[in-house]
């Protein structure tokens, strides 16, 4: 029996409605915006419906401000490279994934300045230090909503208020939290939210996007076919076309549209509470194993359902391989594309074994994972 506990990488198990929607789209969907026939119009309606549902989920206020990409990485590259440039100072955090770090480093090489706010011993952001990083050329803050390594979440409302008070742009990486924790762009003063479809939204891989507050202009990462303004030499500037060159992943977005319907019907809070209950059942089972070391702040429910740990001095890959080959349990070892976080937590050499839970996991699977760790210990 295979037990999948790597949902922070991708939610492998999807609602049946998502699978059905993708299959149906592959049988009937044309190319959105590339014709006025039924197949093209069907694609356009489905994709606009997905924009509406994303806009509602994030309280963006205008579905035309939702631009689809292939994943969070493309969305973050678009936002970061499209909002900032040489001479700008950007504040970020050590909690970031390489999808944030590498575009920032690219900007740094081109003449921008980047500062990283540190974390405490539990991996919680030392948000009180933001003000000490301000400079005369500070243009914005780019940060994750929740760490993909520890599950610790940041207070977006507080950071957004700080940005508003100092006239800064605020870009949020919601890869781990879209569909998991509430995001209200208006209340949180967020300018851009970057999301992926294949994790907490329970959609297909190859889907994602960015929600851009009205009045914010993002330079496009790509240019090309748009289905409109064919004779212009420049790519069209109106949203969402401005950030969507080429044919969209209509089949995937059809699945994402269905997934967003599943989330709305089931309730994000309901899903999150189940995931947290599984996480806490796992924690209760492993926290007293003498050789287990846990990472993260588990004193709050405002977090992602992620538990990262190490077993004695064993390399995390050895432990994860044993869990997979002997017990059929899928986890994620290593560095998790979060180098600064591992430096902060002192786990660069060992890495961590990450267990991450979803709506489709069961208590029986959690108990099996606990037994496996006890046997390995």
Coordinates of C-alpha atoms in Angstrom, one line a residue:
X1 CA 0.0 0.0 0.0
X2 CA 1.4 3.4 -1.0
X3 CA 0.9 6.3 1.5
X4 CA 1.4 9.8 -0.1
X5 CA 2.6 12.4 2.5
X6 CA 4.3 14.8 0.1
X7 CA 1.4 17.2 -0.5
X8 CA 3.5 20.3 0.0
X9 CA 5.3 19.3 -3.3
X10 CA 2.0 18.5 -5.1
X11 CA -1.3 17.2 -4.0
X12 CA -1.1 13.9 -6.0
X13 CA -4.7 12.9 -5.1
X14 CA -7.2 15.2 -6.7
X15 CA -11.0 15.5 -6.5
X16 CA -12.7 13.4 -9.1
X17 CA -14.4 16.5 -10.5
X18 CA -10.9 17.8 -11.4
X19 CA -10.0 14.7 -13.3
X20 CA -13.4 14.7 -15.1
X21 CA -13.0 18.3 -16.1
X22 CA -9.6 17.8 -17.6
X23 CA -10.8 14.8 -19.6
X24 CA -13.8 16.7 -20.8
X25 CA -11.7 19.7 -21.8
X26 CA -9.3 17.5 -23.8
X27 CA -12.3 16.2 -25.7
X28 CA -14.1 19.5 -26.4
X29 CA -12.0 22.6 -25.7
X30 CA -10.6 24.8 -28.4
X31 CA -8.2 27.7 -28.0
X32 CA -9.5 30.7 -25.9
X33 CA -9.5 34.0 -27.8
X34 CA -8.6 32.4 -31.1
X35 CA -12.0 32.2 -32.8
X36 CA -15.7 32.8 -32.3
X37 CA -16.7 29.2 -32.8
X38 CA -18.2 27.0 -30.0
X39 CA -15.0 25.2 -29.1
X40 CA -13.1 28.5 -28.7
X41 CA -15.9 30.2 -26.8
X42 CA -16.2 27.2 -24.5
X43 CA -12.5 27.6 -23.6
X44 CA -12.9 31.4 -23.0
X45 CA -15.9 30.9 -20.7
X46 CA -14.2 28.2 -18.7
X47 CA -11.0 30.3 -18.3
X48 CA -12.9 33.4 -17.4
X49 CA -14.8 31.3 -14.8
X50 CA -11.5 30.3 -13.3
X51 CA -10.5 33.9 -13.2
X52 CA -13.7 34.8 -11.3
X53 CA -13.2 32.0 -8.8
X54 CA -9.6 33.0 -8.1
X55 CA -10.5 36.7 -7.8
X56 CA -13.2 35.8 -5.3
X57 CA -10.9 33.5 -3.3
X58 CA -8.3 36.3 -3.0
X59 CA -10.8 39.2 -2.7
X60 CA -9.0 40.8 -5.7
X61 CA -12.2 42.5 -6.9
X62 CA -11.7 42.1 -10.7
X63 CA -11.3 38.8 -12.5
X64 CA -9.5 40.5 -15.4
X65 CA -6.6 41.2 -13.0
X66 CA -5.9 37.4 -12.8
X67 CA -3.3 36.3 -15.2
X68 CA -2.5 32.6 -15.6
X69 CA 1.0 31.1 -15.8
X70 CA 2.4 27.6 -15.7
X71 CA 3.1 27.7 -12.0
X72 CA 4.2 29.9 -9.1
X73 CA 7.7 30.1 -10.4
X74 CA 6.7 31.7 -13.6
X75 CA 4.3 34.0 -11.7
X76 CA 7.0 35.1 -9.2
X77 CA 9.5 35.7 -12.0
X78 CA 6.9 37.8 -13.8
X79 CA 6.1 39.8 -10.7
X80 CA 9.6 40.3 -9.3
X81 CA 11.3 41.0 -12.6
X82 CA 8.3 43.1 -13.8
X83 CA 8.0 45.3 -10.8
X84 CA 11.6 46.0 -9.7
X85 CA 14.8 46.9 -11.4
X86 CA 18.4 48.3 -11.0
X87 CA 18.7 50.8 -8.2
X88 CA 15.7 49.4 -6.3
X89 CA 16.1 47.9 -2.8
X90 CA 13.8 44.9 -2.1
X91 CA 13.2 43.4 1.4
X92 CA 12.6 39.7 1.5
X93 CA 13.1 36.9 4.1
X94 CA 15.2 33.8 4.8
X95 CA 12.0 31.8 4.6
X96 CA 11.9 32.0 0.8
X97 CA 11.8 29.3 -1.8
X98 CA 14.3 29.6 -4.7
X99 CA 11.4 30.7 -6.9
X100 CA 11.7 34.0 -5.0
X101 CA 15.4 33.9 -4.3
X102 CA 16.8 33.3 -7.7
X103 CA 14.8 36.2 -9.4
X104 CA 15.9 38.4 -6.6
X105 CA 19.5 37.4 -7.1
X106 CA 19.1 38.1 -10.8
X107 CA 18.0 41.6 -10.0
X108 CA 20.9 41.9 -7.5
X109 CA 23.3 41.0 -10.3
X110 CA 21.7 43.7 -12.5
X111 CA 22.2 46.5 -9.9
X112 CA 19.4 46.1 -7.4
X113 CA 19.8 45.7 -3.6
X114 CA 18.2 42.8 -1.6
X115 CA 18.0 42.3 2.2
X116 CA 16.7 39.2 4.0
X117 CA 14.9 39.4 7.3
X118 CA 16.0 36.6 9.6
X119 CA 14.0 34.0 11.6
X120 CA 14.2 32.9 15.2
X121 CA 15.2 29.4 16.5
X122 CA 11.7 28.0 15.6
X123 CA 11.9 29.3 12.1
X124 CA 9.4 32.2 12.7
X125 CA 10.0 35.4 10.9
X126 CA 11.4 38.3 13.1
X127 CA 8.9 40.7 11.6
X128 CA 9.7 43.4 14.1
X129 CA 13.0 43.9 12.2
X130 CA 11.4 45.1 8.9
X131 CA 11.8 48.7 9.8
X132 CA 15.5 48.4 10.5
X133 CA 16.0 47.2 6.9
X134 CA 14.3 50.3 5.3
X135 CA 16.4 52.4 3.0
X136 CA 15.7 55.5 0.9
X137 CA 15.5 53.4 -2.2
X138 CA 13.4 50.6 -0.7
X139 CA 10.7 49.8 -3.3
X140 CA 8.9 46.7 -1.9
X141 CA 8.7 43.6 0.2
X142 CA 8.5 40.1 -1.4
X143 CA 7.7 37.3 1.0
X144 CA 6.1 33.9 1.4
X145 CA 2.9 33.4 3.2
X146 CA 4.0 30.1 4.7
X147 CA 7.4 28.3 4.6
X148 CA 7.4 25.1 2.5
X149 CA 9.9 23.7 5.0
X150 CA 8.4 24.4 8.5
X151 CA 4.8 25.3 7.6
X152 CA 5.2 28.5 9.7
X153 CA 2.9 31.3 8.3
X154 CA 3.6 35.0 8.2
X155 CA 1.1 37.7 9.3
X156 CA 0.3 39.2 5.9
X157 CA -2.0 41.8 7.4
X158 CA 0.8 43.2 9.6
X159 CA 3.3 43.2 6.7
X160 CA 0.8 44.7 4.3
X161 CA 0.1 47.5 6.8
X162 CA 3.8 48.2 7.1
X163 CA 4.1 48.4 3.3
X164 CA 1.1 50.8 3.1
X165 CA 2.6 53.0 5.8
X166 CA 5.9 53.2 3.9
X167 CA 4.6 53.3 0.4
X168 CA 6.1 49.9 -0.6
X169 CA 4.9 47.3 -3.1
X170 CA 3.9 44.0 -1.5
X171 CA 4.3 40.8 -3.4
X172 CA 3.2 37.5 -1.7
X173 CA 4.2 33.9 -2.6
X174 CA 1.1 31.9 -1.8
X175 CA 2.4 28.6 -3.2
X176 CA 1.8 26.8 0.1
X177 CA -1.3 28.7 1.2
X178 CA -3.6 29.3 -1.7
X179 CA -6.7 27.2 -0.8
X180 CA -5.3 26.6 2.6
X181 CA -5.2 29.9 4.5
X182 CA -7.5 32.9 3.9
X183 CA -6.0 35.6 1.7
X184 CA -7.7 39.0 1.4
X185 CA -5.8 41.2 -0.9
X186 CA -7.8 44.3 0.0
X187 CA -7.7 43.9 3.8
X188 CA -4.0 42.8 3.7
X189 CA -3.0 45.6 1.3
X190 CA -1.3 43.1 -1.1
X191 CA -0.4 44.3 -4.6
X192 CA 0.4 40.9 -6.2
X193 CA -0.3 37.3 -5.1
X194 CA 1.5 34.6 -6.9
X195 CA -0.1 31.1 -6.7
X196 CA 0.2 27.6 -8.1
X197 CA -2.7 25.3 -8.9
X198 CA -1.3 21.9 -8.1
X199 CA -1.0 22.2 -4.3
X200 CA -3.6 23.5 -1.9
X201 CA -6.0 24.4 -4.7
X202 CA -6.1 20.7 -5.8
X203 CA -5.8 21.6 -9.5
X204 CA -3.5 20.1 -12.2
X205 CA 0.2 20.7 -12.5
X206 CA 1.1 23.3 -15.1
X207 CA -1.4 25.8 -13.7
X208 CA -0.8 28.9 -11.6
X209 CA -0.9 32.6 -11.9
X210 CA -0.8 36.1 -10.4
X211 CA -3.5 38.4 -9.0
X212 CA -2.5 42.0 -9.6
X213 CA -4.2 44.8 -7.8
X214 CA -5.8 47.4 -10.1
X215 CA -3.5 50.3 -10.7
X216 CA -0.3 48.2 -10.5
X217 CA 1.6 47.7 -13.8
X218 CA 3.8 44.7 -14.2
X219 CA 6.2 44.5 -17.1
X220 CA 5.5 41.3 -19.0
X221 CA 8.0 38.5 -18.8
X222 CA 7.1 37.2 -22.3
X223 CA 5.6 38.6 -25.5
X224 CA 3.9 37.0 -28.4
X225 CA 0.6 35.9 -29.7
X226 CA -2.4 37.2 -27.8
X227 CA -5.4 36.7 -30.1
X228 CA -5.9 40.5 -30.2
X229 CA -4.2 43.6 -31.6
X230 CA -2.3 41.4 -34.1
X231 CA -0.8 44.4 -36.0
X232 CA 0.8 46.0 -32.9
X233 CA 4.6 45.6 -32.6
X234 CA 4.3 45.6 -28.8
X235 CA 2.5 43.1 -26.7
X236 CA -1.0 44.4 -25.6
X237 CA -0.9 46.2 -22.3
X238 CA -4.4 45.5 -20.9
X239 CA -4.8 42.8 -18.3
X240 CA -4.9 39.9 -18.4
X241 CA -3.5 39.7 -21.9
X242 CA -0.5 41.8 -20.9
X243 CA 0.9 38.9 -18.9
X244 CA -0.4 36.0 -21.0
X245 CA 1.5 35.5 -24.2
X246 CA 0.7 32.4 -26.2
X247 CA -1.8 29.7 -25.7
X248 CA -2.9 29.0 -22.1
X249 CA -3.0 25.6 -20.5
X250 CA -6.8 25.5 -21.1
X251 CA -7.1 21.8 -20.2
X252 CA -5.3 22.4 -16.9
X253 CA -7.3 25.6 -16.2
X254 CA -10.5 23.6 -16.8
X255 CA -9.3 21.3 -14.0
X256 CA -8.4 24.3 -11.8
X257 CA -11.9 25.7 -12.3
X258 CA -13.4 22.5 -11.1
X259 CA -11.0 22.3 -8.2
X260 CA -11.9 25.9 -7.1
X261 CA -15.6 24.7 -7.2
X262 CA -14.6 21.8 -4.9
X263 CA -12.9 24.1 -2.5
X264 CA -15.9 26.5 -2.4
X265 CA -18.3 23.6 -1.9
X266 CA -16.2 21.8 0.8
X267 CA -14.9 25.0 2.5
X268 CA -11.3 26.0 2.9
X269 CA -11.7 26.1 6.7
X270 CA -13.1 22.6 6.7
X271 CA -10.2 21.3 4.6
X272 CA -7.6 23.1 6.7
X273 CA -9.0 21.8 10.0
X274 CA -8.9 18.2 8.7
X275 CA -5.3 18.7 7.5
X276 CA -4.3 20.2 10.9
X277 CA -6.0 17.4 12.8
X278 CA -3.9 14.9 10.8
X279 CA -0.8 16.9 11.4
X280 CA -1.4 17.1 15.1
X281 CA -2.1 13.3 15.3
X282 CA 1.2 12.8 13.6
X283 CA 3.0 15.2 16.0
X284 CA 1.5 13.5 19.0
X285 CA 2.8 10.2 17.8
X286 CA 6.3 11.2 17.0
X287 CA 7.2 14.1 19.4
X288 CA 8.3 11.7 22.2
X289 CA 10.5 9.5 20.1
X290 CA 13.9 10.2 21.7
X291 CA 15.9 10.6 18.5
X292 CA 13.4 12.8 16.6
X293 CA 14.1 16.5 16.2
X294 CA 11.2 18.6 15.0
X295 CA 11.4 22.0 13.3
X296 CA 8.8 24.8 13.3
X297 CA 6.3 26.5 15.6
X298 CA 3.4 24.1 16.4
X299 CA 1.8 26.3 19.0
X300 CA -0.6 27.9 16.5
X301 CA -3.1 26.7 13.9
X302 CA -2.3 29.6 11.6
X303 CA 0.1 27.5 9.6
X304 CA 0.4 24.9 6.8
X305 CA -0.1 21.2 7.7
X306 CA 3.7 20.4 7.4
X307 CA 6.0 18.6 9.8
X308 CA 9.7 18.5 9.0
X309 CA 12.0 16.4 11.2
X310 CA 15.2 14.5 11.5
X311 CA 16.0 11.1 12.9
X312 CA 19.2 11.3 15.0
X313 CA 22.2 12.1 12.8
X314 CA 20.9 10.2 9.8
X315 CA 20.9 12.0 6.5
X316 CA 17.4 13.0 5.6
X317 CA 17.6 11.2 2.2
X318 CA 18.5 7.9 3.9
X319 CA 15.4 8.2 6.2
X320 CA 13.1 9.2 3.3
X321 CA 14.4 6.4 1.1
X322 CA 13.8 3.8 3.9
X323 CA 10.3 5.2 4.5
X324 CA 9.6 4.8 0.8
X325 CA 11.2 1.4 0.0
X326 CA 10.4 -0.4 3.2
X327 CA 7.1 1.2 4.2
X328 CA 5.7 2.7 1.0
X329 CA 5.5 6.2 2.5
X330 CA 6.3 9.1 0.3
X331 CA 8.0 12.1 1.9
X332 CA 10.4 14.8 0.8
X333 CA 14.0 15.0 2.1
X334 CA 16.9 17.3 1.4
X335 CA 16.9 21.1 1.0
X336 CA 13.4 21.7 -0.4
X337 CA 14.7 24.6 -2.6
X338 CA 14.9 26.7 0.6
X339 CA 18.6 27.3 1.2
X340 CA 18.5 30.3 3.5
X341 CA 16.0 28.5 5.7
X342 CA 18.2 25.5 6.1
X343 CA 21.1 27.8 6.9
X344 CA 19.0 29.5 9.5
X345 CA 18.0 26.1 11.1
X346 CA 21.5 24.6 10.9
X347 CA 20.4 21.7 8.6
X348 CA 22.4 22.4 5.5
X349 CA 24.3 19.1 5.6
X350 CA 21.6 16.9 7.0
X351 CA 18.5 18.4 5.3
X352 CA 15.1 17.5 6.7
X353 CA 12.4 14.9 6.1
X354 CA 9.1 16.7 5.4
X355 CA 5.7 15.2 6.0
X356 CA 2.8 17.2 4.5
X357 CA -0.9 16.3 4.8
X358 CA -3.9 16.8 2.6
X359 CA -7.7 16.4 2.6
X360 CA -7.3 13.0 1.1
X361 CA -5.0 11.5 3.7
X362 CA -6.5 9.4 6.5
X363 CA -5.8 8.8 10.2
X364 CA -4.8 5.2 9.3
X365 CA -2.1 6.5 7.0
X366 CA -0.8 8.9 9.7
X367 CA -0.6 6.1 12.2
X368 CA 1.3 3.9 9.8
X369 CA 3.8 6.8 9.3
X370 CA 4.2 7.1 13.1
X371 CA 4.8 3.3 13.5
X372 CA 7.4 3.4 10.7
X373 CA 9.4 6.2 12.4
X374 CA 9.2 4.4 15.8
X375 CA 10.6 1.2 14.1
X376 CA 13.3 3.2 12.4
X377 CA 14.3 4.9 15.6

